[in-house]
GROMACS .gro file of C-alpha atoms in nm:
model
  402
    1MET     CA    1   9.528   7.852   7.176
    2GLU     CA    2   9.363   8.143   7.351
    3PRO     CA    3   9.271   8.019   7.744
    4HIS     CA    4   8.945   7.936   7.835
    5VAL     CA    5   8.834   8.233   8.077
    6TRP     CA    6   8.458   8.258   8.247
    7ASP     CA    7   8.274   8.391   7.993
    8ASP     CA    8   8.067   8.712   8.183
    9THR     CA    9   7.735   8.674   8.059
   10ALA     CA   10   7.654   8.390   8.245
   11GLY     CA   11   7.547   8.566   8.524
   12GLY     CA   12   7.443   8.452   8.900
   13VAL     CA   13   7.800   8.274   8.936
   14LEU     CA   14   7.806   8.274   9.312
   15GLY     CA   15   7.445   8.354   9.401
   16PRO     CA   16   7.146   8.172   9.439
   17GLY     CA   17   6.997   7.899   9.113
   18ALA     CA   18   6.721   8.087   8.995
   19GLY     CA   19   6.559   7.717   8.928
   20ALA     CA   20   6.203   7.673   8.882
   21SER     CA   21   6.088   7.315   8.937
   22ALA     CA   22   6.323   7.101   9.193
   23SER     CA   23   6.196   6.744   9.012
   24GLY     CA   24   6.210   6.653   8.636
   25ALA     CA   25   6.291   6.890   8.316
   26GLY     CA   26   6.368   7.161   8.597
   27LEU     CA   27   6.572   6.963   8.828
   28ILE     CA   28   6.812   6.901   8.503
   29ARG     CA   29   6.856   7.272   8.475
   30ARG     CA   30   6.838   7.352   8.779
   31ARG     CA   31   7.209   7.081   8.804
   32ARG     CA   32   7.271   7.204   8.483
   33ARG     CA   33   7.313   7.556   8.642
   34ARG     CA   34   7.463   7.494   8.915
   35TRP     CA   35   7.776   7.302   8.760
   36VAL     CA   36   7.772   7.565   8.482
   37ARG     CA   37   7.749   7.824   8.852
   38TRP     CA   38   7.989   7.629   9.015
   39GLY     CA   39   8.287   7.594   8.734
   40ALA     CA   40   8.227   8.007   8.661
   41GLY     CA   41   8.312   7.959   9.073
   42GLY     CA   42   8.641   7.755   9.003
   43VAL     CA   43   8.767   8.028   8.726
   44ALA     CA   44   8.696   8.235   8.993
   45VAL     CA   45   8.976   8.103   9.206
   46LEU     CA   46   9.241   8.144   8.973
   47LEU     CA   47   9.153   8.483   8.863
   48VAL     CA   48   9.226   8.488   8.526
   49GLY     CA   49   9.077   8.147   8.349
   50ALA     CA   50   9.240   7.891   8.462
   51ALA     CA   51   8.951   7.640   8.592
   52GLY     CA   52   8.879   7.322   8.748
   53VAL     CA   53   8.951   7.432   9.106
   54GLY     CA   54   8.678   7.264   9.370
   55TRP     CA   55   8.434   7.484   9.631
   56GLY     CA   56   8.601   7.382   9.929
   57ILE     CA   57   8.933   7.538   9.793
   58TYR     CA   58   8.768   7.882   9.661
   59ALA     CA   59   8.574   7.885  10.013
   60LYS     CA   60   8.886   7.865  10.176
   61LEU     CA   61   9.096   8.189   9.988
   62ASP     CA   62   8.777   8.355   9.969
   63SER     CA   63   8.764   8.388  10.384
   64ASN     CA   64   9.130   8.457  10.406
   65ILE     CA   65   9.008   8.839  10.288
   66THR     CA   66   8.995   9.061  10.591
   67PRO     CA   67   8.720   9.344  10.455
   68ASP     CA   68   8.868   9.681  10.632
   69ASN     CA   69   8.494   9.799  10.709
   70ALA     CA   70   8.648  10.078  10.973
   71ALA     CA   71   8.770  10.218  10.671
   72ALA     CA   72   8.470  10.224  10.471
   73ALA     CA   73   8.255  10.400  10.740
   74GLU     CA   74   8.543  10.617  10.784
   75LEU     CA   75   8.551  10.713  10.403
   76ALA     CA   76   8.167  10.710  10.431
   77ARG     CA   77   8.173  10.982  10.680
   78TYR     CA   78   8.377  11.222  10.502
   79GLU     CA   79   8.218  11.124  10.135
   80LYS     CA   80   8.094  11.466  10.098
   81GLU     CA   81   8.450  11.580  10.133
   82ARG     CA   82   8.596  11.296   9.817
   83PRO     CA   83   8.718  11.416   9.511
   84THR     CA   84   8.511  11.327   9.216
   85ALA     CA   85   8.565  10.979   9.028
   86LEU     CA   86   8.634  11.151   8.618
   87VAL     CA   87   8.644  10.843   8.408
   88LYS     CA   88   8.398  10.548   8.405
   89GLY     CA   89   8.604  10.249   8.408
   90ALA     CA   90   8.929  10.420   8.568
   91GLN     CA   91   9.092  10.274   8.853
   92ASN     CA   92   9.246  10.401   9.113
   93ILE     CA   93   9.405  10.135   9.444
   94LEU     CA   94   9.552  10.214   9.703
   95LEU     CA   95   9.851   9.910   9.797
   96ILE     CA   96   9.983   9.960  10.105
   97GLY     CA   97  10.203   9.752  10.283
   98SER     CA   98  10.173   9.760  10.648
   99ASP     CA   99  10.505   9.753  10.921
  100SER     CA  100  10.291   9.606  11.210
  101ARG     CA  101  10.469   9.378  11.455
  102SER     CA  102  10.152   9.226  11.556
  103GLY     CA  103  10.045   8.961  11.278
  104ASP     CA  104  10.171   8.592  11.219
  105GLY     CA  105  10.497   8.568  11.185
  106ASN     CA  106  10.583   8.964  11.231
  107ALA     CA  107  10.712   8.965  11.556
  108GLU     CA  108  11.063   8.897  11.431
  109TYR     CA  109  11.105   9.226  11.284
  110GLY     CA  110  11.046   9.394  11.610
  111ARG     CA  111  10.856   9.537  11.949
  112ASP     CA  112  10.508   9.507  11.889
  113SER     CA  113  10.473   9.902  11.996
  114GLY     CA  114  10.070   9.898  11.915
  115THR     CA  115  10.074  10.121  11.634
  116GLU     CA  116  10.150  10.033  11.255
  117ARG     CA  117  10.305  10.278  10.959
  118SER     CA  118  10.259  10.226  10.621
  119ASP     CA  119  10.590  10.110  10.507
  120THR     CA  120  10.550  10.096  10.184
  121THR     CA  121  10.195  10.322   9.989
  122ILE     CA  122  10.166  10.280   9.609
  123LEU     CA  123   9.850  10.435   9.374
  124LEU     CA  124   9.750  10.217   9.152
  125HIS     CA  125   9.602  10.353   8.861
  126LEU     CA  126   9.448  10.128   8.618
  127ALA     CA  127   9.377  10.255   8.280
  128ALA     CA  128   8.985  10.211   8.173
  129ASP     CA  129   9.057  10.042   7.854
  130ARG     CA  130   9.286   9.821   8.055
  131ARG     CA  131   9.605   9.867   7.817
  132SER     CA  132   9.836   9.985   8.083
  133ALA     CA  133   9.871  10.012   8.500
  134THR     CA  134  10.091  10.269   8.633
  135ALA     CA  135  10.209  10.245   8.957
  136VAL     CA  136  10.336  10.555   9.187
  137SER     CA  137  10.499  10.506   9.484
  138LEU     CA  138  10.444  10.783   9.775
  139PRO     CA  139  10.724  10.862  10.008
  140ARG     CA  140  10.665  10.719  10.356
  141ASP     CA  141  10.889  11.014  10.454
  142LEU     CA  142  10.658  11.281  10.274
  143MET     CA  143  10.525  11.643  10.427
  144VAL     CA  144  10.160  11.665  10.417
  145ASP     CA  145   9.878  11.729  10.541
  146VAL     CA  146   9.679  11.534  10.739
  147PRO     CA  147   9.241  11.538  10.835
  148GLY     CA  148   9.175  11.485  11.128
  149CYS     CA  149   9.130  11.123  11.130
  150LEU     CA  150   8.934  10.883  11.362
  151ARG     CA  151   9.198  10.660  11.592
  152PRO     CA  152   9.134  10.279  11.716
  153ASP     CA  153   9.051  10.401  12.071
  154GLY     CA  154   8.711  10.589  11.921
  155THR     CA  155   8.948  10.911  12.022
  156ARG     CA  156   8.951  11.165  11.709
  157THR     CA  157   9.310  11.360  11.626
  158GLU     CA  158   9.289  11.705  11.516
  159PRO     CA  159   9.410  11.769  11.141
  160MET     CA  160   9.865  11.811  11.123
  161PHE     CA  161  10.103  11.876  10.876
  162ALA     CA  162  10.334  11.589  10.941
  163MET     CA  163  10.529  11.301  10.739
  164PHE     CA  164  10.297  11.131  10.527
  165ASN     CA  165  10.357  10.772  10.725
  166TYR     CA  166  10.206  10.933  11.014
  167ALA     CA  167   9.839  10.890  10.847
  168PHE     CA  168   9.823  10.539  10.868
  169GLN     CA  169   9.994  10.531  11.196
  170VAL     CA  170   9.712  10.707  11.433
  171GLY     CA  171   9.420  10.632  11.194
  172GLY     CA  172   9.476  10.321  10.965
  173SER     CA  173   9.416  10.259  10.622
  174GLY     CA  174   9.100  10.443  10.617
  175CYS     CA  175   9.291  10.781  10.776
  176THR     CA  176   9.646  10.743  10.462
  177ILE     CA  177   9.278  10.729  10.159
  178ARG     CA  178   9.236  11.044  10.296
  179THR     CA  179   9.516  11.212  10.290
  180VAL     CA  180   9.595  11.079   9.894
  181GLU     CA  181   9.285  11.184   9.824
  182LYS     CA  182   9.297  11.565   9.955
  183LEU     CA  183   9.727  11.547   9.855
  184THR     CA  184   9.614  11.448   9.514
  185ASN     CA  185   9.292  11.501   9.425
  186VAL     CA  186   9.237  11.104   9.287
  187ARG     CA  187   8.967  10.914   9.416
  188ILE     CA  188   9.025  10.614   9.571
  189ASP     CA  189   8.750  10.297   9.509
  190HIS     CA  190   8.960  10.020   9.665
  191HIS     CA  191   9.270   9.992   9.903
  192MET     CA  192   9.496   9.689   9.990
  193VAL     CA  193   9.654   9.645  10.298
  194VAL     CA  194   9.939   9.323  10.332
  195ASP     CA  195  10.164   9.278  10.601
  196PHE     CA  196  10.519   9.162  10.567
  197HIS     CA  197  10.439   8.806  10.617
  198GLY     CA  198  10.209   8.788  10.316
  199PHE     CA  199  10.490   8.967  10.115
  200LYS     CA  200  10.705   8.683  10.233
  201ASP     CA  201  10.440   8.442  10.165
  202MET     CA  202  10.455   8.552   9.823
  203VAL     CA  203  10.772   8.599   9.715
  204ASP     CA  204  10.848   8.264   9.830
  205ALA     CA  205  10.478   8.082   9.663
  206VAL     CA  206  10.659   8.186   9.323
  207ASP     CA  207  10.940   7.990   9.398
  208GLY     CA  208  11.151   8.317   9.418
  209VAL     CA  209  11.178   8.663   9.254
  210GLN     CA  210  11.542   8.738   9.056
  211VAL     CA  211  11.736   9.058   9.074
  212CYS     CA  212  12.030   9.230   8.950
  213LEU     CA  213  12.315   9.372   9.213
  214ARG     CA  214  12.565   9.573   9.103
  215SER     CA  215  12.757   9.521   9.377
  216PRO     CA  216  12.753   9.228   9.706
  217ILE     CA  217  12.547   9.304   9.946
  218ARG     CA  218  12.659   9.246  10.308
  219ASP     CA  219  12.373   9.389  10.549
  220LYS     CA  220  12.313   9.248  10.839
  221ALA     CA  221  12.064   9.441  10.957
  222ALA     CA  222  11.871   9.340  10.716
  223ARG     CA  223  11.981   8.999  10.730
  224LEU     CA  224  12.092   8.953  10.314
  225LYS     CA  225  12.454   8.880  10.214
  226LEU     CA  226  12.421   8.816   9.828
  227PRO     CA  227  12.640   8.832   9.568
  228ALA     CA  228  12.703   9.109   9.282
  229GLY     CA  229  12.554   8.935   8.956
  230ARG     CA  230  12.154   8.793   8.914
  231VAL     CA  231  12.056   8.674   9.241
  232THR     CA  232  11.715   8.519   9.317
  233LEU     CA  233  11.587   8.615   9.619
  234ASP     CA  234  11.335   8.399   9.908
  235GLY     CA  235  11.056   8.575  10.064
  236GLU     CA  236  11.289   8.658  10.383
  237GLN     CA  237  11.564   8.815  10.146
  238ALA     CA  238  11.347   8.992   9.928
  239LEU     CA  239  11.167   9.155  10.218
  240GLY     CA  240  11.472   9.253  10.332
  241TYR     CA  241  11.625   9.393  10.019
  242VAL     CA  242  11.260   9.585   9.941
  243ARG     CA  243  11.288   9.772  10.313
  244ALA     CA  244  11.692   9.805  10.345
  245ARG     CA  245  11.705  10.186  10.353
  246LYS     CA  246  12.085  10.282  10.498
  247SER     CA  247  12.257  10.058  10.441
  248LEU     CA  248  12.187   9.996  10.030
  249GLY     CA  249  12.240  10.262   9.780
  250ASN     CA  250  12.279  10.604   9.884
  251GLY     CA  251  12.047  10.566  10.209
  252SER     CA  252  11.770  10.753  10.101
  253ASP     CA  253  11.408  10.671  10.111
  254THR     CA  254  11.372  10.785   9.703
  255ASP     CA  255  11.674  10.546   9.661
  256ARG     CA  256  11.431  10.253   9.831
  257MET     CA  257  11.081  10.290   9.659
  258ASP     CA  258  11.373  10.266   9.309
  259ARG     CA  259  11.470   9.944   9.433
  260GLN     CA  260  11.113   9.811   9.546
  261GLN     CA  261  10.917   9.921   9.190
  262GLY     CA  262  11.221   9.685   9.000
  263PHE     CA  263  11.114   9.415   9.256
  264LEU     CA  264  10.761   9.395   9.177
  265GLY     CA  265  10.849   9.429   8.821
  266ALA     CA  266  11.092   9.202   8.837
  267LEU     CA  267  10.758   8.996   9.062
  268VAL     CA  268  10.529   9.072   8.801
  269ASN     CA  269  10.723   8.939   8.515
  270LYS     CA  270  10.776   8.617   8.724
  271VAL     CA  271  10.440   8.540   8.760
  272ARG     CA  272  10.363   8.590   8.336
  273SER     CA  273  10.643   8.442   8.187
  274ASP     CA  274  10.656   8.145   8.439
  275ASP     CA  275  10.288   8.054   8.352
  276VAL     CA  276  10.154   8.088   8.730
  277LEU     CA  277   9.844   8.260   8.605
  278PHE     CA  278   9.720   7.945   8.429
  279ASN     CA  279   9.887   7.702   8.619
  280PRO     CA  280   9.672   7.580   8.916
  281ALA     CA  281   9.882   7.382   9.103
  282LYS     CA  282  10.162   7.691   9.070
  283LEU     CA  283   9.836   7.982   9.113
  284TYR     CA  284   9.707   7.819   9.443
  285PRO     CA  285  10.008   7.869   9.685
  286VAL     CA  286  10.017   8.238   9.536
  287LEU     CA  287   9.700   8.335   9.589
  288ASP     CA  288   9.651   8.163   9.986
  289ALA     CA  289   9.986   8.340  10.064
  290ALA     CA  290   9.858   8.648   9.897
  291THR     CA  291   9.531   8.634  10.063
  292SER     CA  292   9.629   8.523  10.379
  293SER     CA  293   9.766   8.837  10.499
  294LEU     CA  294   9.541   9.108  10.278
  295THR     CA  295   9.354   9.322  10.475
  296THR     CA  296   9.107   9.556  10.184
  297ASP     CA  297   8.778   9.712  10.118
  298PRO     CA  298   8.433   9.533  10.204
  299GLU     CA  299   8.360   9.535   9.743
  300LEU     CA  300   8.718   9.393   9.707
  301ALA     CA  301   8.748   9.109  10.034
  302SER     CA  302   8.610   8.798   9.802
  303LEU     CA  303   8.755   8.621   9.530
  304ARG     CA  304   8.482   8.741   9.311
  305GLY     CA  305   8.578   9.109   9.410
  306LEU     CA  306   8.935   9.109   9.264
  307TYR     CA  307   8.836   8.842   9.050
  308GLU     CA  308   8.609   9.160   8.936
  309LEU     CA  309   8.960   9.400   8.945
  310VAL     CA  310   9.167   9.199   8.808
  311ARG     CA  311   9.019   8.976   8.491
  312GLY     CA  312   9.081   9.260   8.234
  313LEU     CA  313   9.496   9.324   8.399
  314ARG     CA  314   9.574   8.970   8.239
  315ASN     CA  315   9.677   9.107   7.883
  316ILE     CA  316   9.806   9.437   7.931
  317PRO     CA  317  10.189   9.413   7.786
  318THR     CA  318  10.446   9.406   8.063
  319GLU     CA  319  10.623   9.781   7.919
  320HIS     CA  320  10.289   9.907   7.983
  321VAL     CA  321  10.293   9.845   8.393
  322GLN     CA  322  10.468  10.103   8.419
  323PHE     CA  323  10.669  10.201   8.790
  324LEU     CA  324  10.781  10.575   8.952
  325THR     CA  325  10.802  10.815   9.256
  326VAL     CA  326  10.592  11.116   9.296
  327PRO     CA  327  10.886  11.426   9.200
  328ARG     CA  328  10.988  11.490   9.529
  329GLU     CA  329  11.282  11.668   9.668
  330SER     CA  330  11.398  11.735  10.022
  331TYR     CA  331  11.178  11.933  10.253
  332ILE     CA  332  11.301  12.297  10.287
  333TYR     CA  333  11.288  12.304  10.610
  334ASN     CA  334  11.477  11.932  10.698
  335ALA     CA  335  11.649  11.750  10.480
  336ASN     CA  336  11.530  11.434  10.647
  337ARG     CA  337  11.218  11.447  10.459
  338ASP     CA  338  11.085  11.502  10.139
  339GLN     CA  339  10.802  11.792   9.956
  340LEU     CA  340  10.657  11.722   9.646
  341VAL     CA  341  10.828  11.891   9.299
  342GLU     CA  342  10.542  12.142   9.125
  343PRO     CA  343  10.430  12.176   8.923
  344GLU     CA  344  10.534  11.839   8.803
  345ALA     CA  345  10.312  11.661   9.112
  346GLU     CA  346  10.068  11.850   9.057
  347LYS     CA  347  10.060  11.757   8.589
  348LEU     CA  348  10.122  11.361   8.784
  349PHE     CA  349   9.805  11.388   8.926
  350ALA     CA  350   9.636  11.553   8.671
  351LEU     CA  351   9.735  11.268   8.446
  352LEU     CA  352   9.598  11.036   8.649
  353ARG     CA  353   9.263  11.161   8.729
  354ALA     CA  354   9.224  11.229   8.364
  355ASP     CA  355   9.303  10.864   8.254
  356ARG     CA  356   9.595  11.041   7.999
  357PRO     CA  357   9.907  10.825   7.887
  358VAL     CA  358  10.187  10.893   8.189
  359ALA     CA  359  10.540  10.896   8.016
  360VAL     CA  360  10.843  10.709   8.223
  361THR     CA  361  11.209  10.730   8.102
  362ARG     CA  362  11.432  10.467   8.285
  363MET     CA  363  11.618  10.532   8.585
  364ASP     CA  364  12.008  10.607   8.548
  365PRO     CA  365  12.202  10.511   8.811
  366THR     CA  366  12.440  10.707   8.845
  367GLU     CA  367  12.158  10.978   8.897
  368ASP     CA  368  12.122  11.089   9.255
  369PRO     CA  369  11.729  11.008   9.327
  370ARG     CA  370  11.689  11.314   9.536
  371ASP     CA  371  11.748  11.514   9.320
  372SER     CA  372  11.398  11.674   9.172
  373ALA     CA  373  11.569  11.751   8.886
  374THR     CA  374  11.581  11.343   8.851
  375ASN     CA  375  11.226  11.290   8.866
  376ALA     CA  376  11.048  11.453   8.682
  377ARG     CA  377  11.145  11.620   8.291
  378ILE     CA  378  10.978  11.817   8.014
  379THR     CA  379  11.000  11.644   7.712
  380ALA     CA  380  11.128  11.931   7.434
  381PRO     CA  381  10.834  12.017   7.271
  382GLY     CA  382  10.791  11.936   6.844
  383SER     CA  383  10.577  12.103   6.562
  384GLY     CA  384  10.439  12.387   6.842
  385ALA     CA  385  10.290  12.141   7.083
  386THR     CA  386  10.247  12.152   7.471
  387PRO     CA  387  10.534  11.996   7.610
  388ALA     CA  388  10.468  11.656   7.770
  389PRO     CA  389  10.615  11.591   8.111
  390THR     CA  390  10.850  11.262   8.167
  391PHE     CA  391  10.857  11.120   8.427
  392ARG     CA  392  11.183  10.917   8.628
  393GLY     CA  393  11.076  10.500   8.644
  394ASN     CA  394  11.084  10.205   8.450
  395THR     CA  395  10.844   9.913   8.331
  396ALA     CA  396  10.759   9.567   8.432
  397ALA     CA  397  10.958   9.450   8.082
  398GLU     CA  398  11.290   9.603   8.139
  399ASP     CA  399  11.606   9.429   8.262
  400THR     CA  400  11.747   9.553   8.541
  401CYS     CA  401  12.052   9.374   8.464
  402GLY     CA  402  12.052   9.565   8.092
   0.00000   0.00000   0.00000
């Protein structure tokens, strides 16, 4: 039987009641509507359909989320420069993993210098029909045009050609969004920022995530000592696994992003297969961990906002949840930096703008991810049809041990 979900036609889920009378039949109707609203609010807490969570829990989770008002003001200032959304219903969300050491529990990962960088940035495209989701990793070492942005101290930077994560360091999420929009011409509808502590807690809340290691890992800096084969990582291990760069694989940032994408796919599978979404006892700690270290645009900074975003995602098959890295290669003037591979990168951005399907082919572990030829391929034309790009990546349905 299909789990019960919130009926959006109920209306007035979180707002005040519209009862016309405080006594008699009016009072009964008002109380009945109040219970309907509270029941629907409980469903919104669980985001995808489990009911029965109390209002106190809802209020706690709702208050966990921090609204990013500074970014909203910066984007409003430059609204005329921003791209136009082309497809109604499609959504583009920028996911930013911050390496800030200033948050609760983050100091152990290094000294707090007063700034933070985007350790991981993913452009997540949700199709208008909500039948697919495509997550595109943007390398932090990618050389891009960063616009002039507002610093935390109120001064403004000059436009600069610099590494991508410089945008977050000097101007936070608002500057990062403007940089991504300038790079891709894709309108960013929402954004989310999560720090180390939130990532660890979310992994622990689902009792760990299983990955497949082709060889043992002994990495003191990443605090990893793991055997080869299938291994379930706890939060601390998962953080080391997705952040390690020089000691795992070939040491490239692209290899690290491949690892992150595989891990996110495994996390999606764990949440779906372990029935977390429909079990209040399992889902509450996941939501508490996720929201406690989450900063979003004001529109998403509530459980109702998040619910509105993700309610249509519960039915996306895992094989239609795709992960890939934007086509890139070594920067011509510095092998330790990246640049886009064209015209493949623009073809990818054009597909996202038009809400067209993006095809990915599984990553071959024997290939060097720094080789631009492995980042995007053109499929052989058939029957005179225009060749379509196929990008190097994976889906959430793929078994990393397979």
